[in-house]
Short mmCIF file of C-alpha atoms and ligand atoms in Angstrom, two decimals:
data_model
loop_
_atom_site.label_atom_id
_atom_site.label_comp_id
_atom_site.label_asym_id
_atom_site.label_seq_id
_atom_site.Cartn_x
_atom_site.Cartn_y
_atom_site.Cartn_z
CA UNK I 1 -19.65 -17.25 30.96
CA UNK I 2 -17.55 -16.49 27.85
CA UNK I 3 -18.04 -12.92 26.69
CA UNK I 4 -19.51 -12.36 23.30
CA UNK I 5 -16.89 -11.51 20.74
CA UNK I 6 -17.17 -8.28 18.95
CA UNK I 7 -18.61 -8.49 15.31
CA UNK I 8 -16.86 -7.35 12.27
CA UNK I 9 -19.38 -4.55 11.78
CA UNK I 10 -19.01 -3.45 15.45
CA UNK I 11 -15.26 -3.31 14.96
CA UNK I 12 -15.49 -1.25 11.98
CA UNK I 13 -18.01 1.08 13.65
CA UNK I 14 -15.74 1.28 16.80
CA UNK I 15 -12.86 2.26 14.70
CA UNK I 16 -14.85 4.91 12.95
CA UNK I 17 -16.26 6.32 16.07
CA UNK I 18 -12.80 6.66 17.74
CA UNK I 19 -11.56 8.59 14.93
CA UNK I 20 -14.75 10.73 14.51
CA UNK I 21 -14.53 11.64 18.15
CA UNK I 22 -11.17 13.39 17.60
CA UNK I 23 -12.70 15.60 14.85
CA UNK I 24 -15.00 18.51 14.92
CA UNK I 25 -17.88 17.45 12.78
CA UNK I 26 -21.04 19.34 12.16
CA UNK I 27 -23.93 18.00 14.25
CA UNK I 28 -25.42 14.78 12.94
CA UNK I 29 -22.91 14.55 10.08
CA UNK I 30 -20.95 11.69 12.11
CA UNK I 31 -24.26 9.69 12.03
CA UNK I 32 -24.80 10.25 8.39
CA UNK I 33 -21.46 9.20 7.20
CA UNK I 34 -21.40 6.04 9.75
CA UNK I 35 -24.81 4.70 8.71
CA UNK I 36 -25.24 2.06 5.81
CA UNK I 37 -27.74 3.56 3.38
CA UNK I 38 -29.21 0.50 2.10
CA UNK I 39 -28.94 -3.33 2.03
CA UNK I 40 -30.82 -5.50 -0.49
CA UNK I 41 -31.40 -9.16 0.17
CA UNK I 42 -32.30 -11.38 -2.69
CA UNK I 43 -33.26 -14.98 -2.56
CA UNK I 44 -33.51 -16.63 -6.11
CA UNK I 45 -33.84 -20.35 -7.50
CA UNK I 46 -31.82 -21.90 -10.06
CA UNK I 47 -32.70 -25.34 -11.50
CA UNK I 48 -29.49 -27.38 -11.21
CA UNK I 49 -28.99 -31.19 -10.97
CA UNK I 50 -32.52 -31.87 -11.41
CA UNK I 51 -34.01 -29.55 -8.55
CA UNK I 52 -34.26 -25.95 -7.91
CA UNK I 53 -31.73 -24.73 -5.45
CA UNK I 54 -32.44 -21.46 -3.71
CA UNK I 55 -29.41 -18.97 -3.07
CA UNK I 56 -29.31 -15.70 -0.89
CA UNK I 57 -27.34 -12.88 -2.03
CA UNK I 58 -26.68 -9.38 -0.75
CA UNK I 59 -25.67 -5.92 -2.09
CA UNK I 60 -25.08 -3.23 0.35
CA UNK I 61 -24.81 0.49 -0.35
CA UNK I 62 -23.00 2.11 2.38
CA UNK I 63 -22.67 5.77 0.93
CA UNK I 64 -23.67 7.54 -2.19
CA UNK I 65 -21.86 10.79 -1.37
CA UNK I 66 -20.04 9.85 -4.72
CA UNK I 67 -21.47 7.72 -7.54
CA UNK I 68 -21.06 5.10 -8.87
CA UNK I 69 -20.65 3.25 -5.54
CA UNK I 70 -18.08 0.47 -5.86
CA UNK I 71 -17.31 -2.82 -3.82
CA UNK I 72 -16.41 -6.50 -4.53
CA UNK I 73 -18.72 -9.45 -4.63
CA UNK I 74 -17.80 -12.39 -2.50
CA UNK I 75 -18.92 -16.03 -2.83
CA UNK I 76 -18.64 -17.86 0.54
CA UNK I 77 -20.81 -19.76 2.93
CA UNK I 78 -20.07 -17.22 5.59
CA UNK I 79 -21.65 -14.28 3.82
CA UNK I 80 -24.23 -12.51 5.82
CA UNK I 81 -25.73 -9.03 6.06
CA UNK I 82 -23.50 -7.94 8.97
CA UNK I 83 -20.35 -8.69 6.97
CA UNK I 84 -21.55 -7.28 3.70
CA UNK I 85 -22.36 -3.92 5.67
CA UNK I 86 -19.00 -3.83 7.29
CA UNK I 87 -17.18 -4.40 4.02
CA UNK I 88 -19.32 -1.78 2.25
CA UNK I 89 -18.38 0.60 4.97
CA UNK I 90 -14.62 0.07 4.53
CA UNK I 91 -15.06 0.58 0.79
CA UNK I 92 -16.51 4.03 1.41
CA UNK I 93 -13.43 5.06 3.61
CA UNK I 94 -11.06 3.25 1.41
CA UNK I 95 -12.22 5.07 -1.62
CA UNK I 96 -12.02 8.43 0.13
CA UNK I 97 -8.52 7.84 1.52
CA UNK I 98 -7.04 6.90 -2.03
CA UNK I 99 -8.95 9.37 -3.71
CA UNK I 100 -11.02 7.21 -6.15
CA UNK I 101 -14.37 9.03 -6.96
CA UNK I 102 -16.57 6.30 -5.61
CA UNK I 103 -19.11 5.64 -2.81
CA UNK I 104 -18.92 2.44 -0.86
CA UNK I 105 -20.70 -0.97 -1.58
CA UNK I 106 -20.28 -4.67 -1.18
CA UNK I 107 -22.03 -7.77 -2.21
CA UNK I 108 -21.91 -11.31 -1.46
CA UNK I 109 -23.62 -14.70 -2.34
CA UNK I 110 -23.76 -17.52 0.35
CA UNK I 111 -22.27 -20.24 -1.72
CA UNK I 112 -19.32 -22.60 -1.57
CA UNK I 113 -17.88 -22.04 -5.01
CA UNK I 114 -15.91 -25.21 -5.02
CA UNK I 115 -19.38 -27.35 -4.61
CA UNK I 116 -20.44 -26.25 -8.18
CA UNK I 117 -18.92 -26.82 -11.40
CA UNK I 118 -18.12 -23.90 -13.95
CA UNK I 119 -21.40 -24.34 -15.90
CA UNK I 120 -23.45 -24.29 -12.87
CA UNK I 121 -21.64 -21.35 -11.29
CA UNK I 122 -22.02 -19.45 -14.62
CA UNK I 123 -25.83 -19.89 -14.45
CA UNK I 124 -25.95 -18.78 -10.85
CA UNK I 125 -23.91 -15.68 -11.29
CA UNK I 126 -25.94 -14.73 -14.58
CA UNK I 127 -29.04 -14.98 -12.43
CA UNK I 128 -27.66 -12.97 -9.49
CA UNK I 129 -26.67 -10.53 -12.11
CA UNK I 130 -30.16 -10.26 -13.42
CA UNK I 131 -31.47 -9.63 -9.78
CA UNK I 132 -28.98 -6.98 -8.99
CA UNK I 133 -29.58 -5.25 -12.56
CA UNK I 134 -33.38 -4.99 -11.82
CA UNK I 135 -32.56 -2.73 -8.84
CA UNK I 136 -29.78 -0.74 -10.34
CA UNK I 137 -27.28 -2.51 -7.90
CA UNK I 138 -25.02 -3.15 -11.12
CA UNK I 139 -24.58 -0.22 -13.46
CA UNK I 140 -21.73 1.68 -14.97
CA UNK I 141 -23.02 5.00 -13.47
CA UNK I 142 -24.63 3.84 -10.40
CA UNK I 143 -22.92 0.60 -8.77
CA UNK I 144 -19.91 -1.36 -10.20
CA UNK I 145 -18.96 -4.54 -8.58
CA UNK I 146 -15.56 -6.21 -8.64
CA UNK I 147 -13.95 -9.49 -7.76
CA UNK I 148 -13.56 -10.39 -3.93
CA UNK I 149 -12.98 -13.71 -2.06
CA UNK I 150 -14.20 -16.64 -4.16
CA UNK I 151 -14.71 -14.70 -7.27
CA UNK I 152 -12.39 -13.45 -9.89
CA UNK I 153 -12.10 -12.56 -13.84
CA UNK I 154 -14.16 -15.46 -14.84
CA UNK I 155 -17.21 -14.33 -12.73
CA UNK I 156 -16.81 -10.58 -13.60
CA UNK I 157 -16.80 -11.59 -17.44
CA UNK I 158 -20.25 -13.55 -16.90
CA UNK I 159 -21.61 -10.54 -15.03
CA UNK I 160 -20.45 -8.07 -17.60
CA UNK I 161 -21.90 -10.11 -20.45
CA UNK I 162 -25.35 -10.62 -18.41
CA UNK I 163 -25.45 -7.03 -17.96
CA UNK I 164 -24.91 -6.16 -21.59
CA UNK I 165 -27.61 -8.58 -22.65
CA UNK I 166 -30.07 -7.02 -20.43
CA UNK I 167 -28.94 -3.39 -21.59
CA UNK I 168 -27.79 -3.92 -25.29
CA UNK I 169 -28.22 0.05 -26.06
CA UNK I 170 -25.72 0.98 -23.30
CA UNK I 171 -22.44 2.02 -24.81
CA UNK I 172 -20.80 1.84 -21.57
CA UNK I 173 -22.12 -1.53 -20.50
CA UNK I 174 -18.72 -2.92 -20.06
CA UNK I 175 -18.15 -0.65 -17.27
CA UNK I 176 -20.69 -2.12 -15.21
CA UNK I 177 -18.09 -4.37 -13.35
CA UNK I 178 -14.26 -4.17 -12.93
CA UNK I 179 -11.70 -7.03 -12.68
CA UNK I 180 -12.95 -8.38 -16.02
CA UNK I 181 -10.40 -10.30 -18.32
CA UNK I 182 -8.46 -8.26 -20.83
CA UNK I 183 -10.55 -9.90 -23.71
CA UNK I 184 -13.63 -8.70 -21.92
CA UNK I 185 -12.56 -5.17 -21.49
CA UNK I 186 -10.35 -5.62 -18.53
CA UNK I 187 -6.97 -3.85 -17.87
CA UNK I 188 -3.67 -5.04 -17.71
CA UNK I 189 -2.44 -5.42 -13.87
CA UNK I 190 -5.94 -5.68 -12.34
CA UNK I 191 -5.46 -9.37 -11.14
CA UNK I 192 -2.25 -8.45 -9.37
CA UNK I 193 -3.46 -5.11 -8.29
CA UNK I 194 -4.20 -5.75 -4.62
CA UNK I 195 -1.03 -7.81 -3.92
CA UNK I 196 0.99 -5.23 -5.77
CA UNK I 197 -0.50 -2.54 -3.74
CA UNK I 198 0.46 -4.40 -0.51
CA UNK I 199 4.15 -4.26 -2.01
CA UNK I 200 3.99 -0.65 -2.74
CA UNK I 201 2.62 0.06 0.57
CA UNK I 202 5.40 -1.78 2.37
CA UNK I 203 8.19 -0.22 -0.04
CA UNK I 204 6.63 3.23 1.08
CA UNK I 205 6.69 2.19 4.76
CA UNK I 206 10.35 1.33 4.40
CA UNK I 207 11.25 4.72 2.88
CA UNK I 208 10.22 6.60 6.16
CA UNK I 209 12.92 6.07 8.99
CA UNK I 210 10.60 7.73 11.51
CA UNK I 211 7.50 5.21 10.92
CA UNK I 212 10.04 2.31 10.77
CA UNK I 213 11.46 3.38 13.99
CA UNK I 214 8.05 3.08 15.62
CA UNK I 215 7.84 -0.52 14.53
CA UNK I 216 11.21 -1.11 15.67
CA UNK I 217 12.46 -1.91 12.17
CA UNK I 218 15.25 -0.54 10.21
CA UNK I 219 16.94 -1.21 6.74
CA UNK I 220 15.05 -2.43 3.60
CA UNK I 221 12.58 -5.23 2.91
CA UNK I 222 15.46 -7.62 2.01
CA UNK I 223 15.82 -10.51 4.38
CA UNK I 224 12.84 -9.54 6.56
CA UNK I 225 10.92 -12.41 7.68
CA UNK I 226 7.36 -12.50 6.50
CA UNK I 227 4.29 -14.67 7.65
CA UNK I 228 1.49 -14.76 4.96
CA UNK I 229 -2.04 -16.19 5.90
CA UNK I 230 -4.16 -17.03 2.70
CA UNK I 231 -2.29 -17.58 -0.77
CA UNK I 232 -5.19 -16.61 -2.83
CA UNK I 233 -5.23 -13.79 -5.34
CA UNK I 234 -4.07 -11.11 -2.81
CA UNK I 235 -1.86 -13.27 -0.63
CA UNK I 236 -0.14 -14.89 -3.55
CA UNK I 237 0.63 -11.78 -5.44
CA UNK I 238 1.78 -9.97 -2.32
CA UNK I 239 4.03 -12.88 -1.33
CA UNK I 240 5.37 -13.56 -4.94
CA UNK I 241 6.37 -9.81 -5.32
CA UNK I 242 7.84 -9.34 -1.86
CA UNK I 243 10.08 -12.51 -2.26
CA UNK I 244 11.11 -12.26 -5.89
CA UNK I 245 11.44 -8.52 -6.18
CA UNK I 246 12.31 -7.15 -2.63
CA UNK I 247 14.18 -10.45 -1.45
CA UNK I 248 12.12 -10.75 1.71
CA UNK I 249 11.83 -14.13 3.18
CA UNK I 250 8.37 -15.60 3.37
CA UNK I 251 9.06 -18.04 6.19
CA UNK I 252 5.28 -19.27 6.67
CA UNK I 253 2.34 -19.62 4.62
CA UNK I 254 -0.99 -20.36 6.40
CA UNK I 255 -3.82 -21.98 4.30
CA UNK I 256 -7.07 -23.64 5.25
CA UNK I 257 -5.55 -27.15 5.67
CA UNK I 258 -2.49 -26.07 7.88
CA UNK I 259 0.75 -24.25 7.62
CA UNK I 260 4.07 -24.64 5.66
CA UNK I 261 7.13 -23.14 7.43
CA UNK I 262 10.80 -22.70 6.02
CA UNK I 263 12.95 -20.25 7.82
CA UNK I 264 15.13 -20.07 4.72
CA UNK I 265 12.23 -18.89 2.58
CA UNK I 266 9.37 -20.57 0.72
CA UNK I 267 9.32 -20.72 -2.86
CA UNK I 268 5.80 -19.23 -3.55
CA UNK I 269 5.35 -20.07 -6.97
CA UNK I 270 6.03 -23.78 -6.36
CA UNK I 271 3.71 -23.69 -3.45
CA UNK I 272 1.00 -22.08 -5.51
CA UNK I 273 1.41 -24.89 -7.93
CA UNK I 274 1.19 -27.51 -5.30
CA UNK I 275 -2.09 -25.86 -3.81
CA UNK I 276 -3.52 -25.74 -7.44
CA UNK I 277 -2.75 -29.56 -7.92
CA UNK I 278 -3.67 -30.69 -4.43
CA UNK I 279 -6.21 -28.21 -3.00
CA UNK I 280 -3.89 -27.54 -0.04
CA UNK I 281 -0.53 -26.97 1.51
CA UNK I 282 -0.28 -30.43 2.89
CA UNK I 283 2.57 -32.59 1.30
CA UNK I 284 4.72 -29.69 -0.08
CA UNK I 285 8.22 -30.44 -0.13
CA UNK I 286 9.63 -27.13 0.27
CA UNK I 287 9.03 -26.68 4.06
CA UNK I 288 7.55 -28.23 7.17
CA UNK I 289 3.94 -28.84 7.38
CA UNK I 290 1.70 -28.57 10.60
CA UNK I 291 -2.03 -28.72 10.73
CA UNK I 292 -2.39 -25.71 13.32
CA UNK I 293 -2.43 -22.97 11.06
CA UNK I 294 -4.07 -20.54 13.46
CA UNK I 295 -1.27 -20.98 15.85
CA UNK I 296 1.23 -19.80 13.18
CA UNK I 297 -0.15 -16.55 13.11
CA UNK I 298 1.83 -16.18 16.41
CA UNK I 299 5.16 -17.18 14.83
CA UNK I 300 8.04 -14.76 15.48
CA UNK I 301 8.55 -12.69 12.41
CA UNK I 302 9.20 -8.98 11.13
CA UNK I 303 5.97 -8.70 9.09
CA UNK I 304 2.63 -10.49 9.39
CA UNK I 305 0.28 -10.33 6.30
CA UNK I 306 -3.05 -11.62 7.13
CA UNK I 307 -4.60 -11.88 3.53
CA UNK I 308 -7.58 -14.30 4.04
CA UNK I 309 -10.46 -13.40 6.09
CA UNK I 310 -11.63 -11.19 8.70
CA UNK I 311 -11.23 -11.27 12.59
CA UNK I 312 -8.39 -13.80 12.78
CA UNK I 313 -6.69 -11.85 15.10
CA UNK I 314 -8.85 -11.19 18.11
CA UNK I 315 -8.68 -10.80 21.86
CA UNK I 316 -7.87 -14.50 22.38
CA UNK I 317 -4.51 -14.49 20.22
CA UNK I 318 -3.57 -10.84 20.00
CA UNK I 319 -1.26 -10.92 23.13
CA UNK I 320 0.69 -13.77 21.61
CA UNK I 321 1.34 -12.19 18.21
CA UNK I 322 4.88 -11.79 17.82
CA UNK I 323 5.77 -9.49 14.92
CA UNK I 324 6.72 -5.84 14.66
CA UNK I 325 4.48 -4.85 11.88
CA UNK I 326 1.17 -6.18 10.48
CA UNK I 327 -0.01 -5.12 7.14
CA UNK I 328 -3.79 -5.91 6.66
CA UNK I 329 -3.99 -7.22 3.03
CA UNK I 330 -7.52 -8.87 3.99
CA UNK I 331 -10.35 -6.65 5.13
CA UNK I 332 -10.85 -6.63 8.86
CA UNK I 333 -8.37 -9.42 9.88
CA UNK I 334 -7.84 -7.51 13.39
CA UNK I 335 -10.88 -6.97 15.56
CA UNK I 336 -11.26 -3.71 17.46
CA UNK I 337 -10.47 -5.49 20.75
CA UNK I 338 -7.25 -7.14 19.24
CA UNK I 339 -6.21 -3.78 17.73
CA UNK I 340 -5.99 -2.10 21.23
CA UNK I 341 -3.87 -5.16 22.57
CA UNK I 342 -1.54 -4.81 19.59
CA UNK I 343 -1.00 -1.24 20.04
CA UNK I 344 -0.15 -1.72 23.55
CA UNK I 345 2.36 -4.29 22.62
CA UNK I 346 3.90 -1.65 20.24
CA UNK I 347 3.14 -3.55 17.00
CA UNK I 348 2.35 -1.14 14.05
CA UNK I 349 -0.56 -1.76 11.70
CA UNK I 350 -0.97 -0.73 8.22
CA UNK I 351 -4.79 -0.76 8.19
CA UNK I 352 -6.99 -2.50 5.56
CA UNK I 353 -8.44 0.72 4.19
CA UNK I 354 -4.99 1.61 2.80
CA UNK I 355 -3.11 -1.61 2.47
CA UNK I 356 -5.56 -3.28 0.19
CA UNK I 357 -6.63 -0.35 -1.68
CA UNK I 358 -4.64 -1.47 -4.73
CA UNK I 359 -7.45 -3.39 -6.00
CA UNK I 360 -10.10 -0.45 -6.04
CA UNK I 361 -7.37 2.00 -7.57
CA UNK I 362 -6.88 -0.15 -10.44
CA UNK I 363 -10.56 -0.89 -10.83
CA UNK I 364 -10.91 2.83 -11.08
CA UNK I 365 -8.44 2.87 -14.04
CA UNK I 366 -10.23 0.03 -15.71
CA UNK I 367 -13.65 1.81 -15.26
CA UNK I 368 -11.97 4.96 -16.84
CA UNK I 369 -10.60 2.85 -19.67
CA UNK I 370 -14.05 1.39 -20.28
CA UNK I 371 -15.76 4.66 -20.41
CA UNK I 372 -13.29 6.27 -22.64
CA UNK I 373 -13.25 3.16 -24.89
CA UNK I 374 -9.54 3.23 -25.42
CA UNK I 375 -6.67 1.39 -23.74
CA UNK I 376 -4.16 3.34 -21.57
CA UNK I 377 -1.26 4.65 -23.55
CA UNK I 378 -2.46 3.71 -27.12
CA UNK I 379 -2.27 7.46 -28.20
CA UNK I 380 0.83 8.59 -26.70
CA UNK I 381 3.20 5.45 -26.55
CA UNK I 382 4.89 5.57 -29.82
CA UNK I 383 5.07 9.43 -29.87
CA UNK I 384 6.98 9.31 -26.50
CA UNK I 385 9.18 6.59 -28.28
CA UNK I 386 9.99 8.85 -31.32
CA UNK I 387 10.72 11.92 -28.81
CA UNK I 388 13.04 9.55 -26.82
CA UNK I 389 14.74 8.47 -29.95
CA UNK I 390 15.46 11.89 -31.11
CA UNK I 391 17.16 12.74 -27.82
CA UNK I 392 19.35 9.59 -27.99
CA UNK I 393 20.22 10.10 -31.48
CA UNK I 394 21.03 13.78 -30.82
CA UNK I 395 23.32 12.93 -27.77
CA UNK I 396 25.25 10.28 -30.00
CA UNK I 397 25.77 12.92 -32.69
CA UNK I 398 27.06 15.27 -30.27
CA UNK I 399 29.38 12.79 -28.81
CA UNK I 400 30.67 11.81 -32.10
CA UNK I 401 31.20 15.39 -33.25
CA UNK I 402 32.95 16.40 -29.99
CA UNK I 403 35.19 13.31 -30.21
CA UNK I 404 34.01 12.42 -26.69
CA UNK I 405 32.75 9.07 -28.15
CA UNK I 406 30.32 8.33 -25.21
CA UNK I 407 28.15 5.37 -25.73
CA UNK I 408 24.92 4.88 -23.79
CA UNK I 409 24.65 1.36 -22.18
CA UNK I 410 22.57 -1.08 -24.27
CA UNK I 411 20.20 -1.55 -21.19
CA UNK I 412 19.57 1.91 -20.56
CA UNK I 413 18.93 2.53 -24.36
CA UNK I 414 16.42 -0.16 -24.68
CA UNK I 415 14.56 0.85 -21.67
CA UNK I 416 14.54 4.59 -22.56
CA UNK I 417 13.33 4.10 -26.01
CA UNK I 418 10.38 1.99 -25.06
CA UNK I 419 7.17 3.90 -24.41
CA UNK I 420 5.24 2.95 -21.40
CA UNK I 421 2.59 0.19 -22.08
CA UNK I 422 -0.78 -0.21 -20.21
CA UNK I 423 0.83 -2.40 -17.44
CA UNK I 424 3.60 0.16 -16.77
CA UNK I 425 1.12 2.90 -16.71
CA UNK I 426 -1.40 1.08 -14.47
CA UNK I 427 1.64 0.29 -11.97
CA UNK I 428 2.93 3.92 -12.10
CA UNK I 429 -0.67 4.97 -11.22
CA UNK I 430 -0.93 2.62 -8.40
CA UNK I 431 2.46 3.37 -7.02
CA UNK I 432 1.63 7.15 -6.97
CA UNK I 433 -1.75 6.32 -5.26
CA UNK I 434 0.08 4.25 -2.53
CA UNK I 435 2.69 6.67 -1.93
CA UNK I 436 0.58 9.76 -1.86
CA UNK I 437 -2.07 8.12 0.47
CA UNK I 438 0.69 7.05 2.75
CA UNK I 439 2.05 10.60 3.17
CA UNK I 440 -1.47 11.94 3.98
CA UNK I 441 -1.76 9.25 6.76
CA UNK I 442 1.59 9.82 8.05
CA UNK I 443 0.98 13.58 8.05
CA UNK I 444 -2.08 13.00 10.51
CA UNK I 445 -0.43 10.42 12.59
CA UNK I 446 2.75 12.24 13.26
CA UNK I 447 1.30 15.72 13.64
CA UNK I 448 -1.82 15.08 15.47
CA UNK I 449 -1.07 14.15 19.26
CA UNK I 450 -4.28 12.60 19.75
CA UNK I 451 -3.82 10.25 16.89
CA UNK I 452 -1.74 7.53 18.06
CA UNK I 453 -1.88 5.01 15.20
CA UNK I 454 -2.12 4.57 11.54
CA UNK I 455 -5.61 3.31 11.39
CA UNK I 456 -6.97 6.16 13.16
CA UNK I 457 -5.00 8.60 10.99
CA UNK I 458 -6.50 6.81 8.09
CA UNK I 459 -10.05 7.09 9.32
CA UNK I 460 -9.55 10.88 10.05
CA UNK I 461 -8.34 11.26 6.41
CA UNK I 462 -11.11 9.65 4.94
CA UNK I 463 -13.93 11.19 6.99
CA UNK I 464 -12.58 14.54 6.51
CA UNK I 465 -12.71 14.19 2.79
CA UNK I 466 -16.19 12.60 3.02
CA UNK I 467 -17.45 15.23 5.29
CA UNK I 468 -16.16 17.94 2.87
CA UNK I 469 -18.28 16.40 0.00
CA UNK I 470 -21.30 16.37 2.35
CA UNK I 471 -20.81 20.09 3.21
CA UNK I 472 -20.40 21.26 -0.38
CA UNK I 473 -23.60 19.16 -1.22
CA UNK I 474 -25.29 21.31 1.17
CA UNK I 475 -26.71 18.46 3.42
P1 NAD Y 501 -9.13 -15.58 -2.61
O1 NAD Y 501 -10.42 -16.26 -2.50
O2 NAD Y 501 -8.58 -15.46 -3.86
O3 NAD Y 501 -8.09 -16.16 -1.59
C1 NAD Y 501 -8.33 -16.34 -0.15
C2 NAD Y 501 -7.45 -17.43 0.32
O4 NAD Y 501 -7.47 -17.56 1.84
C3 NAD Y 501 -7.62 -18.77 -0.38
O5 NAD Y 501 -6.39 -19.19 -0.78
C4 NAD Y 501 -8.14 -19.45 0.71
O6 NAD Y 501 -8.02 -20.99 0.71
C5 NAD Y 501 -7.42 -18.82 1.94
N1 NAD Y 501 -8.31 -18.91 3.17
C6 NAD Y 501 -9.61 -18.83 3.44
N2 NAD Y 501 -9.89 -19.09 4.71
C7 NAD Y 501 -8.67 -19.40 5.46
C8 NAD Y 501 -8.37 -19.51 6.83
N3 NAD Y 501 -9.21 -19.56 7.81
N4 NAD Y 501 -7.03 -19.81 6.96
C9 NAD Y 501 -6.03 -19.71 6.08
N5 NAD Y 501 -6.31 -19.45 4.73
C10 NAD Y 501 -7.66 -19.18 4.47
O7 NAD Y 501 -9.70 -14.16 -2.04
P2 NAD Y 501 -8.82 -12.79 -2.22
O8 NAD Y 501 -9.49 -12.06 -3.45
O9 NAD Y 501 -7.46 -13.07 -2.15
O10 NAD Y 501 -9.24 -11.88 -0.88
C11 NAD Y 501 -8.70 -12.06 0.32
C12 NAD Y 501 -8.91 -10.96 1.27
O11 NAD Y 501 -8.40 -9.82 0.69
C13 NAD Y 501 -10.43 -10.70 1.55
O12 NAD Y 501 -10.43 -10.19 2.87
C14 NAD Y 501 -10.75 -9.64 0.59
O13 NAD Y 501 -12.08 -8.90 1.08
C15 NAD Y 501 -9.62 -8.83 0.50
N6 NAD Y 501 -9.41 -8.02 -0.73
C16 NAD Y 501 -9.33 -8.71 -1.84
C17 NAD Y 501 -9.36 -7.88 -3.05
C18 NAD Y 501 -9.08 -8.36 -4.43
O14 NAD Y 501 -8.90 -7.53 -5.37
N7 NAD Y 501 -9.56 -9.64 -4.62
C19 NAD Y 501 -9.29 -6.26 -2.88
C20 NAD Y 501 -9.30 -5.70 -1.59
C21 NAD Y 501 -9.31 -6.62 -0.42
#
């Protein structure tokens, strides 16, 4: 008889329990941190195409040790309570690890977004928002959703507008969701943020010889062979930045309908265009197509980037995974059983909790921007430019007066004289977050003999921070 596979939530709990067992937490605190505080299930009807359709949605709040709680809203037919609770728990640990002052939450609607047109999706989303708002499960001060699989800027704009109509006197209404379009109070760089964070995480990894050595890697990202699963928001941006800016070779892209391989590197923008036009990777001329996408996870490569759904690497295929490093761009792509097998094989895993934290980090910046009602850099940008100009002019004057006749290169001068705009500030804040969090994880990983992988290290850092909050609250 086949053994029952471990569920996503059990995987998260097992990883948490392992890390907590290495720590000395006060009695009962481990259980308090582990449990999901509440999960709300809603069923609501919307009249569409001449009949009432009933939809099921969830919003789970894992931990309110900090408020608001934060976490994406997923639209998928696979959404279920177990999944939403696992994702909410991960949000708690993720926020603690990257030091954004939120508790963890997650939501989902059981729906195939491709089965409905834009008007229909808008009506469904507005109704879902109403149901969440009635229970304070969307609110700038208590619970702030964001995009996740199957949702994006468009859905966030509908949710923000629906919330504003219900709370016209709330001056902070815009901050009720993040991931909005710029015109609806969003922030530059949010759409790319999770993929950008994956890139920054890999760049930081490649700055540390000792951790690279553990994965059997050396050198830089240039020329490294990368396999990506899922060319959606996260996967596309990660693949695009890694290939265009770090000269990594994306040798394989796995999508729902199959896989495209090209050992010389796939043109990611062209493939994205093809997917948009045809709905899949089949027929793309820039590589070889095969229908067996799952098998391509086992292709030989340096870095494997699962960026689609959870539990794609489990005890069935883990032994055949043939890479040196896995960066979990998706949430929960590796089950707890697979994790043990991969570690045994010497494969290093950069855990989801850290790897895809770019999204929540930039969401935090957006939330702060909404509350302060001013875009980042608006006050200081021109002031910075004026001071830079003073310095350049003084250097040029000194150079002329002393007869040295130095000239600053045009490129340098232009870059130096331009104050940082919102996008640059967001990228700077994200880069800083990814670097600092990596160092904290690494410190625990390298210095604690009981911690033998980066995931456990990430949990230890997160649990320690959450327990400090609970201890100071006096629970
Ligand atoms: P998305 O819907 O934009 O993209 C998902 C992509 O994966 C799509 O292109 C889809 O076709 C593909 N896909 C789905 N099932 C697949 C399968 N079985 N095999 C191959 N490809 C498949 O979603 P996203 O926002 O990019 O999210 C992807 C993952 O990243 C999820 O696990 C999500 O929780 C996580 N994540 C997203 C964000 C964010 O800001 N969007 C933040 C943190 C974590």
